[in-house]
C-alpha cells in the first residue's frame, strides 16, 4: 500500500564514523542521496528512518550498514555550481582550481529521484557543455524538458577523471524572467489613476506579484515611487493642467527575488482646475435669473387661477362694488319683504253697515252710509267672518 505514497515520504539518514561515533543527520525526499565530503579510507555506518509527511507517522530505523571509503581521488571535484538565465538560455558556472582541465555536464529529471531503483543511467549529456575548457557553459532552455531537474559536472584530464560534483537541484521558474508590464493611465483634475497589467506567462501567471509605480513631472527628474500588492494606483495631490509621466514594474518576492524591467513611459496631462468655475457661474447667472423669474411668475399665475376656481371670495369685485355703493342701488339686490295683508270684500250699493257681534242699545239709530256720497265706502269684511257660520263675528250686508 505504501508504494502508492512515494511522494508523501521524507527520509532521515543518520551517518557516523565507526571509530569516533560523531553523527551527521541528512533529511531528503529522494530515494537516492549522495553523501559528500567524507574522509578517505574510513569506515562509516548509517541507518534510515521513513516519515509520512501527512499522517505524521514514523517507521522504525532500518538495519545499520557500514562501508569503507576508498583512497582519495587524484583530481578534485568541481564545486559551487550556479545557474543563471540569459534570455532564452541557461548559463552554468562552477569553481575549479586546476588549469588545463576539460569539463562535461549532465542533467536528470527530478521526479526520477522520487522513484525507487537505480537511475544512474538516466543522466543525459548537455551537448553544449561537453568537453568545455572553461568553468562555464551556455545551453538553451529547451535542452532540458522538465521544469525541475538536477545538474552535475565532472572534470577530466586525459584518462583521469574526477568524481561527479554535488548534484544541483534546479527549478526553472526561478530563472524565468518576468516580462515588463503594460500600464494604463486615466487623468483627472488633481490625480492620475494608474492600472498595471502583467503580461501573463506560464511561469508567473501574474500571481503573488508586487507592483511598483514611479511618476514625476515632465519638467523634473525627481521621481516618486509607490509599491503595493494590487495593480491599481491612485496618484493624488497633483497640479491641474500639468504633464506627468508614469512607468511601472513588477516583483516576485514569494519564492525568489525577481523583478521585471520597467514598462514604457506614459505621460498624461491632468485636467483643468476650478479656476474657470467663477466665470461659468457669472456667464450663466442671467440665464438662471430669467428662468427663476419665469418659474415664479408661472407659479403665481397658477396659484391665482386655482384660488379663483376653487376658493372664490364671496365679496364681489371692486368695480361691481362701486356701482352698488349708493343705497338705492344696493336695495335693488334685495327683495322687498312680503307685507302682511288681510283679504277684504268691498260692499257696494249699501246704505248701512250693521256691525254684528255687538249689542246695540235700544233706541240707538243705525248709522247709514250713502253710496252716492262717497267714492270709497271703506267698508270691508274679514275673510274669516265671511267663511264662517252665521253666528260668528264679522261684517255682512243688511237687508
Short mmCIF file of C-alpha atoms in Angstrom, two decimals:
data_model
loop_
_atom_site.label_atom_id
_atom_site.label_comp_id
_atom_site.label_asym_id
_atom_site.label_seq_id
_atom_site.Cartn_x
_atom_site.Cartn_y
_atom_site.Cartn_z
CA UNK A 1 0.00 0.00 0.00
CA UNK A 2 2.90 2.38 0.69
CA UNK A 3 4.13 2.03 -2.89
CA UNK A 4 1.42 4.49 -3.94
CA UNK A 5 2.66 7.02 -1.36
CA UNK A 6 6.11 7.59 -2.87
CA UNK A 7 5.76 11.37 -2.86
CA UNK A 8 4.42 11.50 0.71
CA UNK A 9 7.55 10.26 2.47
CA UNK A 10 10.54 12.03 3.86
CA UNK A 11 13.69 10.18 4.89
CA UNK A 12 16.13 10.80 7.71
CA UNK A 13 19.64 9.39 7.25
CA UNK A 14 21.87 9.10 10.31
CA UNK A 15 25.56 8.51 9.45
CA UNK A 16 28.58 8.36 11.76
CA UNK A 17 32.20 7.31 11.79
CA UNK A 18 32.53 3.89 13.31
CA UNK A 19 35.72 4.81 15.10
CA UNK A 20 34.59 8.09 16.67
CA UNK A 21 30.80 7.90 16.80
CA UNK A 22 30.37 11.50 15.51
CA UNK A 23 26.99 11.56 13.74
CA UNK A 24 25.55 13.57 10.88
CA UNK A 25 21.82 13.76 10.04
CA UNK A 26 20.61 14.23 6.46
CA UNK A 27 16.92 14.65 5.54
CA UNK A 28 15.71 14.17 1.97
CA UNK A 29 12.67 13.24 -0.09
CA UNK A 30 14.76 11.31 -2.62
CA UNK A 31 15.18 7.58 -2.80
CA UNK A 32 18.83 8.03 -3.69
CA UNK A 33 21.13 10.51 -1.98
CA UNK A 34 24.81 11.24 -2.42
CA UNK A 35 26.79 11.93 0.76
CA UNK A 36 29.86 14.00 0.04
CA UNK A 37 32.91 15.27 1.89
CA UNK A 38 33.73 12.02 3.67
CA UNK A 39 37.20 11.07 4.75
CA UNK A 40 39.05 8.58 2.53
CA UNK A 41 39.80 5.08 3.80
CA UNK A 42 37.39 5.48 6.71
CA UNK A 43 34.57 3.22 7.90
CA UNK A 44 31.13 4.88 8.08
CA UNK A 45 27.88 3.39 9.38
CA UNK A 46 24.33 4.60 8.70
CA UNK A 47 20.65 3.87 9.29
CA UNK A 48 17.47 5.29 7.70
CA UNK A 49 14.02 6.23 9.07
CA UNK A 50 10.93 6.93 6.93
CA UNK A 51 8.37 9.62 7.89
CA UNK A 52 4.91 10.12 6.36
CA UNK A 53 4.56 13.89 5.90
CA UNK A 54 0.74 13.98 6.03
CA UNK A 55 -0.02 11.24 8.54
CA UNK A 56 2.94 12.32 10.70
CA UNK A 57 3.92 8.73 11.37
CA UNK A 58 7.46 7.37 11.73
CA UNK A 59 8.82 3.97 10.79
CA UNK A 60 11.44 2.07 12.72
CA UNK A 61 15.06 2.63 11.74
CA UNK A 62 16.49 0.29 9.18
CA UNK A 63 19.29 -2.11 10.00
CA UNK A 64 22.68 -0.45 10.40
CA UNK A 65 25.03 -0.77 7.43
CA UNK A 66 28.73 0.05 7.42
CA UNK A 67 31.05 0.72 4.45
CA UNK A 68 34.68 1.72 3.89
CA UNK A 69 35.55 4.72 1.72
CA UNK A 70 38.30 4.38 -0.87
CA UNK A 71 41.52 6.28 -1.34
CA UNK A 72 41.36 9.95 -2.27
CA UNK A 73 41.00 10.74 -5.94
CA UNK A 74 43.87 12.46 -7.64
CA UNK A 75 41.62 15.11 -9.29
CA UNK A 76 39.45 17.43 -7.19
CA UNK A 77 35.70 17.65 -7.70
CA UNK A 78 34.10 20.76 -9.30
CA UNK A 79 32.35 22.83 -6.62
CA UNK A 80 29.77 25.59 -6.15
CA UNK A 81 27.60 25.02 -9.19
CA UNK A 82 25.50 28.06 -10.13
CA UNK A 83 22.88 28.56 -12.82
CA UNK A 84 21.74 31.88 -14.28
CA UNK A 85 19.33 32.81 -17.04
CA UNK A 86 20.24 34.91 -20.05
CA UNK A 87 17.22 35.40 -22.26
CA UNK A 88 16.31 32.02 -23.68
CA UNK A 89 19.50 30.35 -22.44
CA UNK A 90 20.93 29.00 -19.19
CA UNK A 91 24.43 29.84 -18.05
CA UNK A 92 26.04 27.14 -15.86
CA UNK A 93 29.20 28.01 -13.92
CA UNK A 94 31.35 26.29 -11.24
CA UNK A 95 34.62 26.60 -9.35
CA UNK A 96 37.77 24.62 -10.13
CA UNK A 97 41.35 25.42 -9.16
CA UNK A 98 43.42 23.33 -11.59
CA UNK A 99 44.02 24.71 -15.11
CA UNK A 100 44.17 22.80 -18.39
CA UNK A 101 41.18 20.64 -17.50
CA UNK A 102 38.08 19.89 -19.55
CA UNK A 103 34.58 19.54 -18.16
CA UNK A 104 31.26 17.98 -19.04
CA UNK A 105 27.78 18.48 -17.59
CA UNK A 106 24.70 16.25 -17.36
CA UNK A 107 21.08 16.68 -16.24
CA UNK A 108 18.45 14.36 -14.72
CA UNK A 109 14.67 14.90 -14.32
CA UNK A 110 13.95 15.41 -10.64
CA UNK A 111 10.98 13.04 -10.50
CA UNK A 112 13.30 10.05 -11.02
CA UNK A 113 14.80 10.73 -7.61
CA UNK A 114 11.42 10.01 -6.05
CA UNK A 115 11.15 6.59 -7.67
CA UNK A 116 12.90 3.67 -6.08
CA UNK A 117 15.68 2.00 -8.02
CA UNK A 118 18.99 2.85 -9.61
CA UNK A 119 18.69 5.66 -12.16
CA UNK A 120 22.37 6.35 -12.73
CA UNK A 121 21.98 5.51 -16.40
CA UNK A 122 19.20 8.09 -16.84
CA UNK A 123 21.54 11.09 -16.73
CA UNK A 124 21.61 12.92 -20.05
CA UNK A 125 24.52 14.87 -21.52
CA UNK A 126 24.18 18.56 -22.34
CA UNK A 127 25.68 18.91 -25.84
CA UNK A 128 26.97 22.48 -25.49
CA UNK A 129 28.53 21.64 -22.10
CA UNK A 130 30.63 18.68 -23.21
CA UNK A 131 34.42 18.93 -23.33
CA UNK A 132 34.47 22.64 -22.46
CA UNK A 133 37.74 24.04 -21.15
CA UNK A 134 36.24 26.92 -19.18
CA UNK A 135 34.40 26.87 -15.88
CA UNK A 136 31.15 27.89 -17.52
CA UNK A 137 28.92 26.82 -20.37
CA UNK A 138 25.76 28.08 -22.06
CA UNK A 139 22.91 25.85 -23.20
CA UNK A 140 19.39 26.61 -24.48
CA UNK A 141 16.42 26.29 -22.19
CA UNK A 142 14.73 23.74 -24.42
CA UNK A 143 17.68 21.38 -23.92
CA UNK A 144 16.02 20.44 -20.62
CA UNK A 145 12.50 19.08 -20.99
CA UNK A 146 11.22 19.34 -17.40
CA UNK A 147 10.53 22.22 -15.04
CA UNK A 148 12.66 20.75 -12.23
CA UNK A 149 15.89 18.83 -12.74
CA UNK A 150 19.36 18.12 -11.35
CA UNK A 151 22.72 19.20 -12.79
CA UNK A 152 26.20 17.78 -12.19
CA UNK A 153 29.70 18.48 -13.58
CA UNK A 154 32.80 16.28 -13.91
CA UNK A 155 36.41 17.30 -14.57
CA UNK A 156 38.79 15.26 -16.71
CA UNK A 157 42.43 15.39 -17.73
CA UNK A 158 43.11 12.81 -20.33
CA UNK A 159 42.37 9.43 -18.80
CA UNK A 160 42.00 10.86 -15.32
CA UNK A 161 38.53 11.92 -14.22
CA UNK A 162 37.17 13.33 -11.02
CA UNK A 163 34.08 12.23 -9.18
CA UNK A 164 30.89 13.91 -10.16
CA UNK A 165 30.18 17.19 -8.40
CA UNK A 166 27.42 17.66 -5.90
CA UNK A 167 24.08 17.46 -7.68
CA UNK A 168 22.42 20.87 -8.03
CA UNK A 169 18.62 20.97 -7.88
CA UNK A 170 17.11 23.45 -10.36
CA UNK A 171 13.60 24.88 -10.52
CA UNK A 172 13.19 26.57 -13.88
CA UNK A 173 10.67 29.09 -12.54
CA UNK A 174 13.42 30.71 -10.53
CA UNK A 175 15.28 31.51 -13.72
CA UNK A 176 12.31 32.61 -15.77
CA UNK A 177 12.29 36.36 -16.24
CA UNK A 178 9.14 38.36 -15.63
CA UNK A 179 8.08 40.39 -18.68
CA UNK A 180 7.67 44.14 -18.35
CA UNK A 181 4.09 45.15 -17.51
CA UNK A 182 1.73 47.35 -19.50
CA UNK A 183 0.19 50.42 -17.86
CA UNK A 184 -2.98 52.44 -18.46
CA UNK A 185 -3.29 56.00 -17.09
CA UNK A 186 -6.52 57.98 -16.66
CA UNK A 187 -6.07 61.66 -15.65
CA UNK A 188 -8.41 63.79 -13.57
CA UNK A 189 -8.18 67.34 -12.19
CA UNK A 190 -5.70 66.59 -9.38
CA UNK A 191 -4.89 62.89 -9.69
CA UNK A 192 -3.91 60.04 -12.00
CA UNK A 193 -5.49 56.59 -11.96
CA UNK A 194 -2.85 54.01 -12.97
CA UNK A 195 -3.59 50.35 -13.71
CA UNK A 196 -0.68 47.93 -14.14
CA UNK A 197 -1.33 44.86 -16.30
CA UNK A 198 1.02 41.91 -16.02
CA UNK A 199 1.92 40.26 -19.30
CA UNK A 200 0.81 36.73 -18.45
CA UNK A 201 3.25 33.88 -18.88
CA UNK A 202 3.09 30.19 -17.86
CA UNK A 203 5.78 30.62 -15.22
CA UNK A 204 4.46 33.66 -13.39
CA UNK A 205 0.73 33.71 -14.26
CA UNK A 206 0.63 37.13 -12.58
CA UNK A 207 0.01 35.56 -9.16
CA UNK A 208 1.66 36.75 -5.96
CA UNK A 209 3.29 39.76 -7.57
CA UNK A 210 4.17 43.12 -6.04
CA UNK A 211 3.62 46.23 -8.18
CA UNK A 212 5.82 49.31 -8.28
CA UNK A 213 4.86 52.63 -9.92
CA UNK A 214 7.14 55.64 -10.39
CA UNK A 215 5.90 59.07 -11.52
CA UNK A 216 7.37 62.53 -12.00
CA UNK A 217 6.66 65.89 -13.58
CA UNK A 218 7.68 66.11 -17.19
CA UNK A 219 9.76 69.18 -16.32
CA UNK A 220 11.51 67.49 -13.37
CA UNK A 221 13.73 64.46 -12.83
CA UNK A 222 12.55 63.86 -9.25
CA UNK A 223 10.73 60.53 -9.19
CA UNK A 224 8.25 59.35 -6.58
CA UNK A 225 7.89 55.60 -6.05
CA UNK A 226 4.80 53.73 -4.84
CA UNK A 227 4.72 49.98 -4.05
CA UNK A 228 1.65 47.87 -3.24
CA UNK A 229 0.22 44.39 -3.69
CA UNK A 230 -2.62 45.39 -6.05
CA UNK A 231 -2.27 46.63 -9.64
CA UNK A 232 -4.41 49.78 -9.23
CA UNK A 233 -2.86 53.05 -8.05
CA UNK A 234 -4.33 56.50 -7.39
CA UNK A 235 -1.71 59.25 -7.52
CA UNK A 236 -3.25 62.28 -5.79
CA UNK A 237 -2.40 65.86 -4.82
CA UNK A 238 -1.25 66.76 -8.33
CA UNK A 239 -1.34 70.15 -10.01
CA UNK A 240 -4.02 70.76 -12.67
CA UNK A 241 -3.03 71.16 -16.31
CA UNK A 242 0.39 69.62 -15.63
CA UNK A 243 2.11 66.87 -17.61
CA UNK A 244 3.14 63.85 -15.51
CA UNK A 245 4.99 60.73 -16.65
CA UNK A 246 4.48 57.21 -15.25
CA UNK A 247 6.24 53.86 -15.52
CA UNK A 248 5.89 50.58 -13.62
CA UNK A 249 7.45 47.20 -12.98
CA UNK A 250 6.53 44.05 -11.05
CA UNK A 251 8.38 41.97 -8.45
CA UNK A 252 8.10 38.34 -7.36
CA UNK A 253 9.08 38.02 -3.71
CA UNK A 254 7.06 34.89 -2.87
CA UNK A 255 9.83 32.34 -3.55
CA UNK A 256 12.63 34.13 -5.38
CA UNK A 257 13.52 37.80 -5.57
CA UNK A 258 12.83 38.57 -9.20
CA UNK A 259 11.89 41.83 -10.86
CA UNK A 260 10.78 42.75 -14.33
CA UNK A 261 12.15 45.60 -16.35
CA UNK A 262 10.25 48.89 -16.36
CA UNK A 263 7.30 49.38 -18.66
CA UNK A 264 7.23 52.00 -21.36
CA UNK A 265 6.91 55.55 -20.02
CA UNK A 266 3.43 57.02 -20.42
CA UNK A 267 2.81 60.77 -19.96
CA UNK A 268 -0.61 62.32 -19.31
CA UNK A 269 -1.73 65.88 -18.55
CA UNK A 270 -4.06 66.47 -15.62
CA UNK A 271 -7.34 68.22 -16.31
CA UNK A 272 -8.07 71.92 -15.68
CA UNK A 273 -8.80 73.02 -12.13
CA UNK A 274 -11.61 75.10 -10.64
CA UNK A 275 -10.32 78.49 -11.91
CA UNK A 276 -12.89 78.60 -14.73
CA UNK A 277 -15.86 77.87 -12.49
CA UNK A 278 -16.48 81.51 -11.37
CA UNK A 279 -16.58 82.66 -14.99
CA UNK A 280 -19.02 79.90 -15.82
CA UNK A 281 -21.22 80.92 -12.90
CA UNK A 282 -21.12 84.60 -13.96
CA UNK A 283 -21.99 83.71 -17.55
CA UNK A 284 -24.90 81.55 -16.50
CA UNK A 285 -26.28 83.96 -13.89
CA UNK A 286 -28.59 85.92 -16.31
CA UNK A 287 -29.99 82.70 -17.71
CA UNK A 288 -30.57 81.29 -14.24
CA UNK A 289 -32.19 84.56 -13.06
CA UNK A 290 -34.50 84.71 -16.09
CA UNK A 291 -35.53 81.12 -15.62
CA UNK A 292 -36.20 81.77 -11.94
CA UNK A 293 -38.39 84.80 -12.74
CA UNK A 294 -40.39 82.79 -15.28
CA UNK A 295 -40.89 79.99 -12.80
CA UNK A 296 -42.06 82.39 -10.09
CA UNK A 297 -44.44 84.18 -12.49
CA UNK A 298 -45.89 80.92 -13.75
CA UNK A 299 -46.29 79.68 -10.19
CA UNK A 300 -48.03 82.88 -9.12
CA UNK A 301 -50.39 82.75 -12.11
CA UNK A 302 -51.22 79.13 -11.44
CA UNK A 303 -51.85 79.81 -7.76
CA UNK A 304 -54.11 82.75 -8.63
CA UNK A 305 -56.09 80.64 -11.09
CA UNK A 306 -56.54 77.82 -8.60
CA UNK A 307 -57.63 80.28 -5.92
CA UNK A 308 -60.20 81.81 -8.28
CA UNK A 309 -61.61 78.41 -9.29
CA UNK A 310 -61.61 76.53 -6.01
CA UNK A 311 -61.50 79.27 -3.38
CA UNK A 312 -63.65 82.12 -4.85
CA UNK A 313 -64.30 85.07 -2.47
CA UNK A 314 -67.98 85.84 -1.61
CA UNK A 315 -67.28 89.57 -1.89
CA UNK A 316 -67.92 90.97 -5.40
CA UNK A 317 -65.11 92.64 -7.29
CA UNK A 318 -64.36 96.28 -6.52
CA UNK A 319 -65.74 97.52 -9.86
CA UNK A 320 -69.13 95.98 -9.15
CA UNK A 321 -69.00 97.04 -5.54
CA UNK A 322 -68.53 100.71 -6.59
CA UNK A 323 -71.60 100.52 -8.83
CA UNK A 324 -73.71 99.44 -5.93
CA UNK A 325 -72.23 101.89 -3.47
CA UNK A 326 -75.39 104.07 -3.48
CA UNK A 327 -78.09 102.91 -1.05
CA UNK A 328 -80.80 103.00 -3.72
CA UNK A 329 -78.69 100.79 -6.00
CA UNK A 330 -77.90 98.39 -3.25
CA UNK A 331 -81.58 97.95 -2.49
CA UNK A 332 -82.05 96.54 -5.99
CA UNK A 333 -80.13 93.49 -4.98
CA UNK A 334 -82.52 92.69 -2.15
CA UNK A 335 -86.17 91.58 -2.41
CA UNK A 336 -88.81 93.59 -0.57
CA UNK A 337 -90.15 91.50 2.25
CA UNK A 338 -93.79 90.41 1.80
CA UNK A 339 -96.23 92.69 3.72
CA UNK A 340 -98.88 91.22 5.97
CA UNK A 341 -102.29 91.78 4.31
CA UNK A 342 -105.85 90.82 5.07
CA UNK A 343 -108.32 89.77 2.48
CA UNK A 344 -111.37 92.06 2.39
CA UNK A 345 -114.66 92.23 0.50
CA UNK A 346 -115.87 95.53 -1.00
CA UNK A 347 -119.53 96.15 -0.33
CA UNK A 348 -121.22 98.35 -2.93
CA UNK A 349 -124.72 99.93 -3.08
CA UNK A 350 -125.40 99.65 0.54
CA UNK A 351 -126.77 102.26 2.72
CA UNK A 352 -125.87 100.95 6.03
CA UNK A 353 -123.47 98.57 7.54
CA UNK A 354 -124.50 96.62 10.52
CA UNK A 355 -121.79 95.66 12.93
CA UNK A 356 -122.51 92.16 14.07
CA UNK A 357 -121.48 90.73 17.28
CA UNK A 358 -122.10 93.93 19.19
CA UNK A 359 -125.20 94.56 21.28
CA UNK A 360 -126.82 97.82 20.48
CA UNK A 361 -128.65 99.89 22.92
CA UNK A 362 -132.33 100.29 22.33
CA UNK A 363 -133.25 103.44 20.59
CA UNK A 364 -129.86 103.94 19.01
CA UNK A 365 -130.21 104.53 15.32
CA UNK A 366 -128.32 102.65 12.79
CA UNK A 367 -125.62 104.56 11.03
CA UNK A 368 -126.36 105.00 7.41
CA UNK A 369 -123.97 105.50 4.61
CA UNK A 370 -124.83 106.55 1.18
CA UNK A 371 -123.02 105.10 -1.72
CA UNK A 372 -123.62 108.18 -3.70
CA UNK A 373 -121.87 110.47 -1.29
CA UNK A 374 -118.66 108.53 -1.00
CA UNK A 375 -116.40 107.18 -3.68
CA UNK A 376 -114.81 104.76 -1.35
CA UNK A 377 -117.15 103.28 1.11
CA UNK A 378 -114.32 101.96 3.22
CA UNK A 379 -116.47 99.02 4.26
CA UNK A 380 -114.52 95.75 4.42
CA UNK A 381 -115.31 92.37 5.74
CA UNK A 382 -112.95 89.87 7.27
CA UNK A 383 -112.43 86.66 5.32
CA UNK A 384 -112.79 84.62 8.42
CA UNK A 385 -116.17 86.19 9.09
CA UNK A 386 -117.48 85.52 5.64
CA UNK A 387 -116.29 81.98 5.57
CA UNK A 388 -117.67 81.11 8.96
CA UNK A 389 -121.24 80.42 10.12
CA UNK A 390 -123.93 82.94 10.83
CA UNK A 391 -123.22 83.05 14.48
CA UNK A 392 -119.57 84.04 14.05
CA UNK A 393 -118.41 87.65 14.25
CA UNK A 394 -117.93 89.70 11.12
CA UNK A 395 -119.48 92.14 8.76
CA UNK A 396 -122.37 91.36 6.50
CA UNK A 397 -124.73 93.37 4.35
CA UNK A 398 -128.04 94.42 5.92
CA UNK A 399 -131.35 93.63 4.43
#
